[in-house]
């Protein structure tokens, strides 16, 4: 077993299990390009390098690509619905392309050469299609901001270390009182300079029970007590009375939010 395969198997704790899965095994044989979506951003526990996981539309296979921390943060923030108070690099590029009338049609991870992935931005201006060379991480971050599809060349799916996705794993989540929360990724914690093992991310809100909470909020404390993870948040909401004061990180601001903890 290679080092990469070993850490994926052990480090993601059952979320992913490595298999010898090429294009035939992923039911993609005969296609020139395979459409994928960003499953999540993980961290290599050995090198501590971020990895973006691209999952096929059939939810049967994942292609991991090692990326830089800045690009991992840009992808993770978009994946988790967090909007920066000022435009970051990929937001700026999108704004520029929008203003000059250039459309991003799709991105393609087209080649794997010497263990390095190469991608293209497929742009359209005045009806003319233009392909621009790009790092996969930048291409993925832009595709997510434009809401456009991401493709992987079938040959790359054959060459790369495609892995099988296990349905049972993944980030811990819970829906409590109309609020869905999930564990906080390392990239997002680093962005907000939070210590490891603190806070949960609000991934969805529904109904009046959610109060003033918003998608993308990070809940740090309940009635002054630090929230460690999803289960800790559940326990703290269930203690004492239903009315709680939540300390919340929203962008660059720390605010207090009133919350009625109706868990039925």
PDB file of N, CA, C and O in Angstrom, residues 83-159:
ATOM      1  N   UNK A  83     -18.976  33.770   3.559  1.00  0.00           N
ATOM      2  CA  UNK A  83     -18.652  34.868   2.642  1.00  0.00           C
ATOM      3  C   UNK A  83     -17.669  35.799   3.328  1.00  0.00           C
ATOM      4  O   UNK A  83     -17.911  36.276   4.443  1.00  0.00           O
ATOM      5  N   UNK A  84     -16.549  36.067   2.666  1.00  0.00           N
ATOM      6  CA  UNK A  84     -15.548  36.979   3.225  1.00  0.00           C
ATOM      7  C   UNK A  84     -16.079  38.411   3.199  1.00  0.00           C
ATOM      8  O   UNK A  84     -16.815  38.797   2.276  1.00  0.00           O
ATOM      9  N   UNK A  85     -15.731  39.215   4.200  1.00  0.00           N
ATOM     10  CA  UNK A  85     -16.222  40.606   4.222  1.00  0.00           C
ATOM     11  C   UNK A  85     -15.716  41.439   3.048  1.00  0.00           C
ATOM     12  O   UNK A  85     -16.369  42.400   2.635  1.00  0.00           O
ATOM     13  N   UNK A  86     -14.550  41.099   2.509  1.00  0.00           N
ATOM     14  CA  UNK A  86     -13.998  41.751   1.337  1.00  0.00           C
ATOM     15  C   UNK A  86     -13.626  40.680   0.325  1.00  0.00           C
ATOM     16  O   UNK A  86     -13.318  39.541   0.699  1.00  0.00           O
ATOM     17  N   UNK A  87     -13.633  41.006  -0.990  1.00  0.00           N
ATOM     18  CA  UNK A  87     -13.349  39.978  -1.999  1.00  0.00           C
ATOM     19  C   UNK A  87     -11.950  39.383  -1.837  1.00  0.00           C
ATOM     20  O   UNK A  87     -10.954  40.115  -1.785  1.00  0.00           O
ATOM     21  N   UNK A  88     -11.885  38.054  -1.758  1.00  0.00           N
ATOM     22  CA  UNK A  88     -10.608  37.363  -1.793  1.00  0.00           C
ATOM     23  C   UNK A  88     -10.188  37.179  -3.253  1.00  0.00           C
ATOM     24  O   UNK A  88     -10.905  37.583  -4.168  1.00  0.00           O
ATOM     25  N   UNK A  89      -9.032  36.555  -3.477  1.00  0.00           N
ATOM     26  CA  UNK A  89      -8.464  36.504  -4.832  1.00  0.00           C
ATOM     27  C   UNK A  89      -9.430  35.926  -5.860  1.00  0.00           C
ATOM     28  O   UNK A  89      -9.653  36.513  -6.935  1.00  0.00           O
ATOM     29  N   UNK A  90     -10.038  34.779  -5.552  1.00  0.00           N
ATOM     30  CA  UNK A  90     -10.922  34.137  -6.539  1.00  0.00           C
ATOM     31  C   UNK A  90     -12.233  34.908  -6.703  1.00  0.00           C
ATOM     32  O   UNK A  90     -12.812  34.921  -7.789  1.00  0.00           O
ATOM     33  N   UNK A  91     -12.699  35.560  -5.637  1.00  0.00           N
ATOM     34  CA  UNK A  91     -13.870  36.431  -5.765  1.00  0.00           C
ATOM     35  C   UNK A  91     -13.553  37.603  -6.693  1.00  0.00           C
ATOM     36  O   UNK A  91     -14.374  38.007  -7.524  1.00  0.00           O
ATOM     37  N   UNK A  92     -12.343  38.162  -6.546  1.00  0.00           N
ATOM     38  CA  UNK A  92     -11.926  39.289  -7.383  1.00  0.00           C
ATOM     39  C   UNK A  92     -11.858  38.883  -8.849  1.00  0.00           C
ATOM     40  O   UNK A  92     -12.325  39.615  -9.744  1.00  0.00           O
ATOM     41  N   UNK A  93     -11.285  37.709  -9.121  1.00  0.00           N
ATOM     42  CA  UNK A  93     -11.198  37.238 -10.512  1.00  0.00           C
ATOM     43  C   UNK A  93     -12.590  37.099 -11.109  1.00  0.00           C
ATOM     44  O   UNK A  93     -12.843  37.506 -12.256  1.00  0.00           O
ATOM     45  N   UNK A  94     -13.528  36.519 -10.344  1.00  0.00           N
ATOM     46  CA  UNK A  94     -14.897  36.394 -10.841  1.00  0.00           C
ATOM     47  C   UNK A  94     -15.500  37.762 -11.129  1.00  0.00           C
ATOM     48  O   UNK A  94     -16.146  37.959 -12.176  1.00  0.00           O
ATOM     49  N   UNK A  95     -15.312  38.708 -10.212  1.00  0.00           N
ATOM     50  CA  UNK A  95     -15.876  40.043 -10.417  1.00  0.00           C
ATOM     51  C   UNK A  95     -15.316  40.693 -11.679  1.00  0.00           C
ATOM     52  O   UNK A  95     -16.048  41.344 -12.437  1.00  0.00           O
ATOM     53  N   UNK A  96     -14.016  40.528 -11.913  1.00  0.00           N
ATOM     54  CA  UNK A  96     -13.388  41.108 -13.106  1.00  0.00           C
ATOM     55  C   UNK A  96     -13.960  40.476 -14.379  1.00  0.00           C
ATOM     56  O   UNK A  96     -14.339  41.173 -15.336  1.00  0.00           O
ATOM     57  N   UNK A  97     -14.036  39.134 -14.406  1.00  0.00           N
ATOM     58  CA  UNK A  97     -14.563  38.457 -15.594  1.00  0.00           C
ATOM     59  C   UNK A  97     -16.012  38.847 -15.859  1.00  0.00           C
ATOM     60  O   UNK A  97     -16.416  39.045 -17.008  1.00  0.00           O
ATOM     61  N   UNK A  98     -16.806  38.964 -14.790  1.00  0.00           N
ATOM     62  CA  UNK A  98     -18.204  39.383 -14.959  1.00  0.00           C
ATOM     63  C   UNK A  98     -18.294  40.779 -15.572  1.00  0.00           C
ATOM     64  O   UNK A  98     -19.098  41.024 -16.477  1.00  0.00           O
ATOM     65  N   UNK A  99     -17.459  41.689 -15.094  1.00  0.00           N
ATOM     66  CA  UNK A  99     -17.534  43.076 -15.566  1.00  0.00           C
ATOM     67  C   UNK A  99     -17.097  43.232 -17.011  1.00  0.00           C
ATOM     68  O   UNK A  99     -17.594  44.115 -17.728  1.00  0.00           O
ATOM     69  N   UNK A 100     -16.159  42.407 -17.478  1.00  0.00           N
ATOM     70  CA  UNK A 100     -15.684  42.541 -18.857  1.00  0.00           C
ATOM     71  C   UNK A 100     -16.417  41.594 -19.803  1.00  0.00           C
ATOM     72  O   UNK A 100     -16.072  41.493 -20.981  1.00  0.00           O
ATOM     73  N   UNK A 101     -17.450  40.921 -19.313  1.00  0.00           N
ATOM     74  CA  UNK A 101     -18.297  40.107 -20.177  1.00  0.00           C
ATOM     75  C   UNK A 101     -17.718  38.775 -20.588  1.00  0.00           C
ATOM     76  O   UNK A 101     -18.019  38.269 -21.679  1.00  0.00           O
ATOM     77  N   UNK A 102     -16.884  38.186 -19.718  1.00  0.00           N
ATOM     78  CA  UNK A 102     -16.319  36.870 -20.004  1.00  0.00           C
ATOM     79  C   UNK A 102     -17.040  35.826 -19.153  1.00  0.00           C
ATOM     80  O   UNK A 102     -17.165  35.986 -17.935  1.00  0.00           O
ATOM     81  N   UNK A 103     -17.508  34.777 -19.782  1.00  0.00           N
ATOM     82  CA  UNK A 103     -18.246  33.712 -19.099  1.00  0.00           C
ATOM     83  C   UNK A 103     -17.331  32.516 -18.846  1.00  0.00           C
ATOM     84  O   UNK A 103     -16.549  32.127 -19.727  1.00  0.00           O
ATOM     85  N   UNK A 104     -17.397  31.949 -17.647  1.00  0.00           N
ATOM     86  CA  UNK A 104     -16.738  30.671 -17.380  1.00  0.00           C
ATOM     87  C   UNK A 104     -17.740  29.566 -17.659  1.00  0.00           C
ATOM     88  O   UNK A 104     -18.768  29.467 -16.994  1.00  0.00           O
ATOM     89  N   UNK A 105     -17.440  28.740 -18.677  1.00  0.00           N
ATOM     90  CA  UNK A 105     -18.379  27.685 -19.068  1.00  0.00           C
ATOM     91  C   UNK A 105     -18.184  26.422 -18.242  1.00  0.00           C
ATOM     92  O   UNK A 105     -19.135  25.799 -17.803  1.00  0.00           O
ATOM     93  N   UNK A 106     -16.916  26.037 -18.018  1.00  0.00           N
ATOM     94  CA  UNK A 106     -16.608  24.844 -17.223  1.00  0.00           C
ATOM     95  C   UNK A 106     -15.119  24.843 -16.942  1.00  0.00           C
ATOM     96  O   UNK A 106     -14.357  25.650 -17.494  1.00  0.00           O
ATOM     97  N   UNK A 107     -14.687  23.947 -16.062  1.00  0.00           N
ATOM     98  CA  UNK A 107     -13.265  23.699 -15.876  1.00  0.00           C
ATOM     99  C   UNK A 107     -13.025  22.205 -16.076  1.00  0.00           C
ATOM    100  O   UNK A 107     -13.887  21.380 -15.795  1.00  0.00           O
ATOM    101  N   UNK A 108     -11.845  21.900 -16.583  1.00  0.00           N
ATOM    102  CA  UNK A 108     -11.486  20.506 -16.874  1.00  0.00           C
ATOM    103  C   UNK A 108     -10.115  20.206 -16.290  1.00  0.00           C
ATOM    104  O   UNK A 108      -9.149  20.923 -16.578  1.00  0.00           O
ATOM    105  N   UNK A 109     -10.037  19.190 -15.464  1.00  0.00           N
ATOM    106  CA  UNK A 109      -8.741  18.674 -15.025  1.00  0.00           C
ATOM    107  C   UNK A 109      -8.331  17.672 -16.092  1.00  0.00           C
ATOM    108  O   UNK A 109      -8.870  16.573 -16.173  1.00  0.00           O
ATOM    109  N   UNK A 110      -7.409  18.082 -16.924  1.00  0.00           N
ATOM    110  CA  UNK A 110      -7.211  17.411 -18.209  1.00  0.00           C
ATOM    111  C   UNK A 110      -6.019  16.469 -18.252  1.00  0.00           C
ATOM    112  O   UNK A 110      -5.937  15.616 -19.141  1.00  0.00           O
ATOM    113  N   UNK A 111      -5.048  16.628 -17.312  1.00  0.00           N
ATOM    114  CA  UNK A 111      -3.812  15.859 -17.452  1.00  0.00           C
ATOM    115  C   UNK A 111      -3.169  15.613 -16.097  1.00  0.00           C
ATOM    116  O   UNK A 111      -3.253  16.448 -15.194  1.00  0.00           O
ATOM    117  N   UNK A 112      -2.541  14.447 -15.963  1.00  0.00           N
ATOM    118  CA  UNK A 112      -1.699  14.122 -14.818  1.00  0.00           C
ATOM    119  C   UNK A 112      -0.324  13.794 -15.365  1.00  0.00           C
ATOM    120  O   UNK A 112      -0.141  12.805 -16.067  1.00  0.00           O
ATOM    121  N   UNK A 113       0.660  14.661 -15.053  1.00  0.00           N
ATOM    122  CA  UNK A 113       2.002  14.486 -15.585  1.00  0.00           C
ATOM    123  C   UNK A 113       3.025  14.684 -14.471  1.00  0.00           C
ATOM    124  O   UNK A 113       3.013  15.701 -13.785  1.00  0.00           O
ATOM    125  N   UNK A 114       3.869  13.665 -14.266  1.00  0.00           N
ATOM    126  CA  UNK A 114       4.897  13.707 -13.217  1.00  0.00           C
ATOM    127  C   UNK A 114       4.278  14.032 -11.857  1.00  0.00           C
ATOM    128  O   UNK A 114       4.762  14.879 -11.100  1.00  0.00           O
ATOM    129  N   UNK A 115       3.152  13.357 -11.573  1.00  0.00           N
ATOM    130  CA  UNK A 115       2.444  13.518 -10.296  1.00  0.00           C
ATOM    131  C   UNK A 115       1.867  14.920 -10.078  1.00  0.00           C
ATOM    132  O   UNK A 115       1.555  15.300  -8.952  1.00  0.00           O
ATOM    133  N   UNK A 116       1.725  15.684 -11.166  1.00  0.00           N
ATOM    134  CA  UNK A 116       1.140  17.021 -11.086  1.00  0.00           C
ATOM    135  C   UNK A 116      -0.091  17.075 -11.984  1.00  0.00           C
ATOM    136  O   UNK A 116      -0.042  16.657 -13.147  1.00  0.00           O
ATOM    137  N   UNK A 117      -1.195  17.579 -11.436  1.00  0.00           N
ATOM    138  CA  UNK A 117      -2.423  17.716 -12.213  1.00  0.00           C
ATOM    139  C   UNK A 117      -2.437  19.065 -12.931  1.00  0.00           C
ATOM    140  O   UNK A 117      -2.025  20.091 -12.363  1.00  0.00           O
ATOM    141  N   UNK A 118      -2.948  19.057 -14.165  1.00  0.00           N
ATOM    142  CA  UNK A 118      -3.082  20.268 -14.973  1.00  0.00           C
ATOM    143  C   UNK A 118      -4.558  20.449 -15.329  1.00  0.00           C
ATOM    144  O   UNK A 118      -5.235  19.487 -15.691  1.00  0.00           O
ATOM    145  N   UNK A 119      -5.022  21.704 -15.232  1.00  0.00           N
ATOM    146  CA  UNK A 119      -6.423  21.990 -15.515  1.00  0.00           C
ATOM    147  C   UNK A 119      -6.545  23.110 -16.542  1.00  0.00           C
ATOM    148  O   UNK A 119      -5.561  23.784 -16.870  1.00  0.00           O
ATOM    149  N   UNK A 120      -7.753  23.296 -17.034  1.00  0.00           N
ATOM    150  CA  UNK A 120      -8.063  24.386 -17.959  1.00  0.00           C
ATOM    151  C   UNK A 120      -9.346  25.073 -17.533  1.00  0.00           C
ATOM    152  O   UNK A 120     -10.301  24.432 -17.087  1.00  0.00           O
ATOM    153  N   UNK A 121      -9.343  26.402 -17.669  1.00  0.00           N
ATOM    154  CA  UNK A 121     -10.572  27.175 -17.590  1.00  0.00           C
ATOM    155  C   UNK A 121     -11.108  27.312 -19.007  1.00  0.00           C
ATOM    156  O   UNK A 121     -10.393  27.769 -19.894  1.00  0.00           O
ATOM    157  N   UNK A 122     -12.346  26.920 -19.224  1.00  0.00           N
ATOM    158  CA  UNK A 122     -12.962  27.081 -20.544  1.00  0.00           C
ATOM    159  C   UNK A 122     -13.837  28.334 -20.477  1.00  0.00           C
ATOM    160  O   UNK A 122     -14.903  28.333 -19.865  1.00  0.00           O
ATOM    161  N   UNK A 123     -13.350  29.417 -21.101  1.00  0.00           N
ATOM    162  CA  UNK A 123     -14.012  30.711 -21.070  1.00  0.00           C
ATOM    163  C   UNK A 123     -14.702  30.981 -22.400  1.00  0.00           C
ATOM    164  O   UNK A 123     -14.313  30.441 -23.440  1.00  0.00           O
ATOM    165  N   UNK A 124     -15.713  31.845 -22.353  1.00  0.00           N
ATOM    166  CA  UNK A 124     -16.410  32.260 -23.570  1.00  0.00           C
ATOM    167  C   UNK A 124     -16.510  33.778 -23.569  1.00  0.00           C
ATOM    168  O   UNK A 124     -16.995  34.380 -22.597  1.00  0.00           O
ATOM    169  N   UNK A 125     -16.031  34.395 -24.674  1.00  0.00           N
ATOM    170  CA  UNK A 125     -16.157  35.845 -24.839  1.00  0.00           C
ATOM    171  C   UNK A 125     -16.573  36.125 -26.272  1.00  0.00           C
ATOM    172  O   UNK A 125     -15.920  35.699 -27.218  1.00  0.00           O
ATOM    173  N   UNK A 126     -17.671  36.830 -26.397  1.00  0.00           N
ATOM    174  CA  UNK A 126     -18.176  37.162 -27.730  1.00  0.00           C
ATOM    175  C   UNK A 126     -18.435  35.937 -28.588  1.00  0.00           C
ATOM    176  O   UNK A 126     -18.217  35.973 -29.803  1.00  0.00           O
ATOM    177  N   UNK A 127     -18.877  34.861 -27.980  1.00  0.00           N
ATOM    178  CA  UNK A 127     -19.166  33.626 -28.700  1.00  0.00           C
ATOM    179  C   UNK A 127     -17.959  32.763 -28.988  1.00  0.00           C
ATOM    180  O   UNK A 127     -18.097  31.657 -29.501  1.00  0.00           O
ATOM    181  N   UNK A 128     -16.766  33.251 -28.655  1.00  0.00           N
ATOM    182  CA  UNK A 128     -15.544  32.483 -28.898  1.00  0.00           C
ATOM    183  C   UNK A 128     -15.110  31.773 -27.625  1.00  0.00           C
ATOM    184  O   UNK A 128     -15.042  32.375 -26.549  1.00  0.00           O
ATOM    185  N   UNK A 129     -14.807  30.484 -27.751  1.00  0.00           N
ATOM    186  CA  UNK A 129     -14.373  29.683 -26.614  1.00  0.00           C
ATOM    187  C   UNK A 129     -12.846  29.746 -26.482  1.00  0.00           C
ATOM    188  O   UNK A 129     -12.126  29.573 -27.454  1.00  0.00           O
ATOM    189  N   UNK A 130     -12.383  30.022 -25.262  1.00  0.00           N
ATOM    190  CA  UNK A 130     -10.954  30.168 -25.000  1.00  0.00           C
ATOM    191  C   UNK A 130     -10.581  29.255 -23.839  1.00  0.00           C
ATOM    192  O   UNK A 130     -11.243  29.264 -22.797  1.00  0.00           O
ATOM    193  N   UNK A 131      -9.526  28.460 -23.983  1.00  0.00           N
ATOM    194  CA  UNK A 131      -9.034  27.582 -22.925  1.00  0.00           C
ATOM    195  C   UNK A 131      -7.778  28.188 -22.301  1.00  0.00           C
ATOM    196  O   UNK A 131      -6.828  28.532 -23.011  1.00  0.00           O
ATOM    197  N   UNK A 132      -7.782  28.343 -20.978  1.00  0.00           N
ATOM    198  CA  UNK A 132      -6.677  28.949 -20.248  1.00  0.00           C
ATOM    199  C   UNK A 132      -6.107  27.922 -19.275  1.00  0.00           C
ATOM    200  O   UNK A 132      -6.849  27.298 -18.511  1.00  0.00           O
ATOM    201  N   UNK A 133      -4.783  27.755 -19.296  1.00  0.00           N
ATOM    202  CA  UNK A 133      -4.129  26.832 -18.380  1.00  0.00           C
ATOM    203  C   UNK A 133      -4.296  27.312 -16.941  1.00  0.00           C
ATOM    204  O   UNK A 133      -4.236  28.511 -16.654  1.00  0.00           O
ATOM    205  N   UNK A 134      -4.496  26.364 -16.011  1.00  0.00           N
ATOM    206  CA  UNK A 134      -4.740  26.729 -14.623  1.00  0.00           C
ATOM    207  C   UNK A 134      -4.317  25.588 -13.703  1.00  0.00           C
ATOM    208  O   UNK A 134      -4.327  24.419 -14.101  1.00  0.00           O
ATOM    209  N   UNK A 135      -3.973  25.937 -12.477  1.00  0.00           N
ATOM    210  CA  UNK A 135      -3.835  24.908 -11.456  1.00  0.00           C
ATOM    211  C   UNK A 135      -5.237  24.381 -11.125  1.00  0.00           C
ATOM    212  O   UNK A 135      -6.208  25.157 -11.114  1.00  0.00           O
ATOM    213  N   UNK A 136      -5.372  23.085 -10.827  1.00  0.00           N
ATOM    214  CA  UNK A 136      -6.698  22.556 -10.485  1.00  0.00           C
ATOM    215  C   UNK A 136      -7.349  23.278  -9.309  1.00  0.00           C
ATOM    216  O   UNK A 136      -8.559  23.522  -9.318  1.00  0.00           O
ATOM    217  N   UNK A 137      -6.552  23.640  -8.297  1.00  0.00           N
ATOM    218  CA  UNK A 137      -7.123  24.293  -7.113  1.00  0.00           C
ATOM    219  C   UNK A 137      -7.776  25.619  -7.472  1.00  0.00           C
ATOM    220  O   UNK A 137      -8.892  25.927  -7.019  1.00  0.00           O
ATOM    221  N   UNK A 138      -7.108  26.436  -8.298  1.00  0.00           N
ATOM    222  CA  UNK A 138      -7.686  27.708  -8.720  1.00  0.00           C
ATOM    223  C   UNK A 138      -8.917  27.482  -9.590  1.00  0.00           C
ATOM    224  O   UNK A 138      -9.923  28.196  -9.460  1.00  0.00           O
ATOM    225  N   UNK A 139      -8.834  26.499 -10.481  1.00  0.00           N
ATOM    226  CA  UNK A 139      -9.957  26.210 -11.370  1.00  0.00           C
ATOM    227  C   UNK A 139     -11.187  25.784 -10.564  1.00  0.00           C
ATOM    228  O   UNK A 139     -12.311  26.224 -10.831  1.00  0.00           O
ATOM    229  N   UNK A 140     -10.978  24.943  -9.560  1.00  0.00           N
ATOM    230  CA  UNK A 140     -12.088  24.469  -8.729  1.00  0.00           C
ATOM    231  C   UNK A 140     -12.702  25.628  -7.950  1.00  0.00           C
ATOM    232  O   UNK A 140     -13.929  25.771  -7.879  1.00  0.00           O
ATOM    233  N   UNK A 141     -11.857  26.470  -7.345  1.00  0.00           N
ATOM    234  CA  UNK A 141     -12.360  27.610  -6.577  1.00  0.00           C
ATOM    235  C   UNK A 141     -13.189  28.548  -7.456  1.00  0.00           C
ATOM    236  O   UNK A 141     -14.226  29.070  -7.025  1.00  0.00           O
ATOM    237  N   UNK A 142     -12.768  28.760  -8.705  1.00  0.00           N
ATOM    238  CA  UNK A 142     -13.523  29.622  -9.612  1.00  0.00           C
ATOM    239  C   UNK A 142     -14.824  28.959 -10.059  1.00  0.00           C
ATOM    240  O   UNK A 142     -15.870  29.620 -10.125  1.00  0.00           O
ATOM    241  N   UNK A 143     -14.771  27.668 -10.387  1.00  0.00           N
ATOM    242  CA  UNK A 143     -15.982  26.968 -10.811  1.00  0.00           C
ATOM    243  C   UNK A 143     -17.057  27.041  -9.733  1.00  0.00           C
ATOM    244  O   UNK A 143     -18.249  27.221 -10.026  1.00  0.00           O
ATOM    245  N   UNK A 144     -16.654  26.917  -8.459  1.00  0.00           N
ATOM    246  CA  UNK A 144     -17.620  26.977  -7.364  1.00  0.00           C
ATOM    247  C   UNK A 144     -18.238  28.373  -7.256  1.00  0.00           C
ATOM    248  O   UNK A 144     -19.415  28.515  -6.937  1.00  0.00           O
ATOM    249  N   UNK A 145     -17.469  29.418  -7.541  1.00  0.00           N
ATOM    250  CA  UNK A 145     -18.000  30.776  -7.459  1.00  0.00           C
ATOM    251  C   UNK A 145     -18.916  31.106  -8.634  1.00  0.00           C
ATOM    252  O   UNK A 145     -19.873  31.870  -8.482  1.00  0.00           O
ATOM    253  N   UNK A 146     -18.636  30.543  -9.793  1.00  0.00           N
ATOM    254  CA  UNK A 146     -19.490  30.760 -10.966  1.00  0.00           C
ATOM    255  C   UNK A 146     -20.678  29.798 -11.000  1.00  0.00           C
ATOM    256  O   UNK A 146     -21.590  29.984 -11.789  1.00  0.00           O
ATOM    257  N   UNK A 147     -20.641  28.744 -10.175  1.00  0.00           N
ATOM    258  CA  UNK A 147     -21.700  27.734 -10.229  1.00  0.00           C
ATOM    259  C   UNK A 147     -21.654  26.917 -11.502  1.00  0.00           C
ATOM    260  O   UNK A 147     -22.689  26.460 -11.998  1.00  0.00           O
ATOM    261  N   UNK A 148     -20.450  26.702 -12.034  1.00  0.00           N
ATOM    262  CA  UNK A 148     -20.276  25.973 -13.280  1.00  0.00           C
ATOM    263  C   UNK A 148     -19.655  24.602 -13.013  1.00  0.00           C
ATOM    264  O   UNK A 148     -19.017  24.386 -11.977  1.00  0.00           O
ATOM    265  N   UNK A 149     -19.820  23.656 -13.954  1.00  0.00           N
ATOM    266  CA  UNK A 149     -19.398  22.276 -13.697  1.00  0.00           C
ATOM    267  C   UNK A 149     -17.885  22.071 -13.730  1.00  0.00           C
ATOM    268  O   UNK A 149     -17.141  22.827 -14.364  1.00  0.00           O
ATOM    269  N   UNK A 150     -17.463  21.038 -13.014  1.00  0.00           N
ATOM    270  CA  UNK A 150     -16.068  20.610 -12.963  1.00  0.00           C
ATOM    271  C   UNK A 150     -15.992  19.234 -13.600  1.00  0.00           C
ATOM    272  O   UNK A 150     -16.780  18.337 -13.265  1.00  0.00           O
ATOM    273  N   UNK A 151     -15.054  19.064 -14.534  1.00  0.00           N
ATOM    274  CA  UNK A 151     -14.872  17.784 -15.206  1.00  0.00           C
ATOM    275  C   UNK A 151     -13.447  17.283 -15.002  1.00  0.00           C
ATOM    276  O   UNK A 151     -12.510  18.077 -14.844  1.00  0.00           O
ATOM    277  N   UNK A 152     -13.302  15.960 -15.031  1.00  0.00           N
ATOM    278  CA  UNK A 152     -11.992  15.316 -15.007  1.00  0.00           C
ATOM    279  C   UNK A 152     -11.894  14.449 -16.255  1.00  0.00           C
ATOM    280  O   UNK A 152     -12.822  13.681 -16.556  1.00  0.00           O
ATOM    281  N   UNK A 153     -10.802  14.585 -16.995  1.00  0.00           N
ATOM    282  CA  UNK A 153     -10.610  13.747 -18.176  1.00  0.00           C
ATOM    283  C   UNK A 153     -10.617  12.271 -17.774  1.00  0.00           C
ATOM    284  O   UNK A 153     -10.071  11.896 -16.727  1.00  0.00           O
ATOM    285  N   UNK A 154     -11.249  11.443 -18.589  1.00  0.00           N
ATOM    286  CA  UNK A 154     -11.336  10.023 -18.279  1.00  0.00           C
ATOM    287  C   UNK A 154      -9.957   9.397 -18.112  1.00  0.00           C
ATOM    288  O   UNK A 154      -9.750   8.532 -17.261  1.00  0.00           O
ATOM    289  N   UNK A 155      -8.998   9.859 -18.917  1.00  0.00           N
ATOM    290  CA  UNK A 155      -7.635   9.324 -18.807  1.00  0.00           C
ATOM    291  C   UNK A 155      -7.019   9.655 -17.455  1.00  0.00           C
ATOM    292  O   UNK A 155      -6.252   8.868 -16.894  1.00  0.00           O
ATOM    293  N   UNK A 156      -7.364  10.815 -16.906  1.00  0.00           N
ATOM    294  CA  UNK A 156      -6.852  11.201 -15.593  1.00  0.00           C
ATOM    295  C   UNK A 156      -7.486  10.332 -14.509  1.00  0.00           C
ATOM    296  O   UNK A 156      -6.831   9.953 -13.536  1.00  0.00           O
ATOM    297  N   UNK A 157      -8.764  10.006 -14.670  1.00  0.00           N
ATOM    298  CA  UNK A 157      -9.411   9.105 -13.716  1.00  0.00           C
ATOM    299  C   UNK A 157      -8.732   7.744 -13.711  1.00  0.00           C
ATOM    300  O   UNK A 157      -8.630   7.086 -12.679  1.00  0.00           O
ATOM    301  N   UNK A 158      -8.232   7.323 -14.877  1.00  0.00           N
ATOM    302  CA  UNK A 158      -7.514   6.055 -14.955  1.00  0.00           C
ATOM    303  C   UNK A 158      -6.151   6.145 -14.286  1.00  0.00           C
ATOM    304  O   UNK A 158      -5.727   5.233 -13.586  1.00  0.00           O
ATOM    305  N   UNK A 159      -5.450   7.278 -14.494  1.00  0.00           N
ATOM    306  CA  UNK A 159      -4.096   7.437 -13.966  1.00  0.00           C
ATOM    307  C   UNK A 159      -4.070   7.749 -12.480  1.00  0.00           C
ATOM    308  O   UNK A 159      -3.186   7.314 -11.756  1.00  0.00           O
TER     309      UNK A 159
END
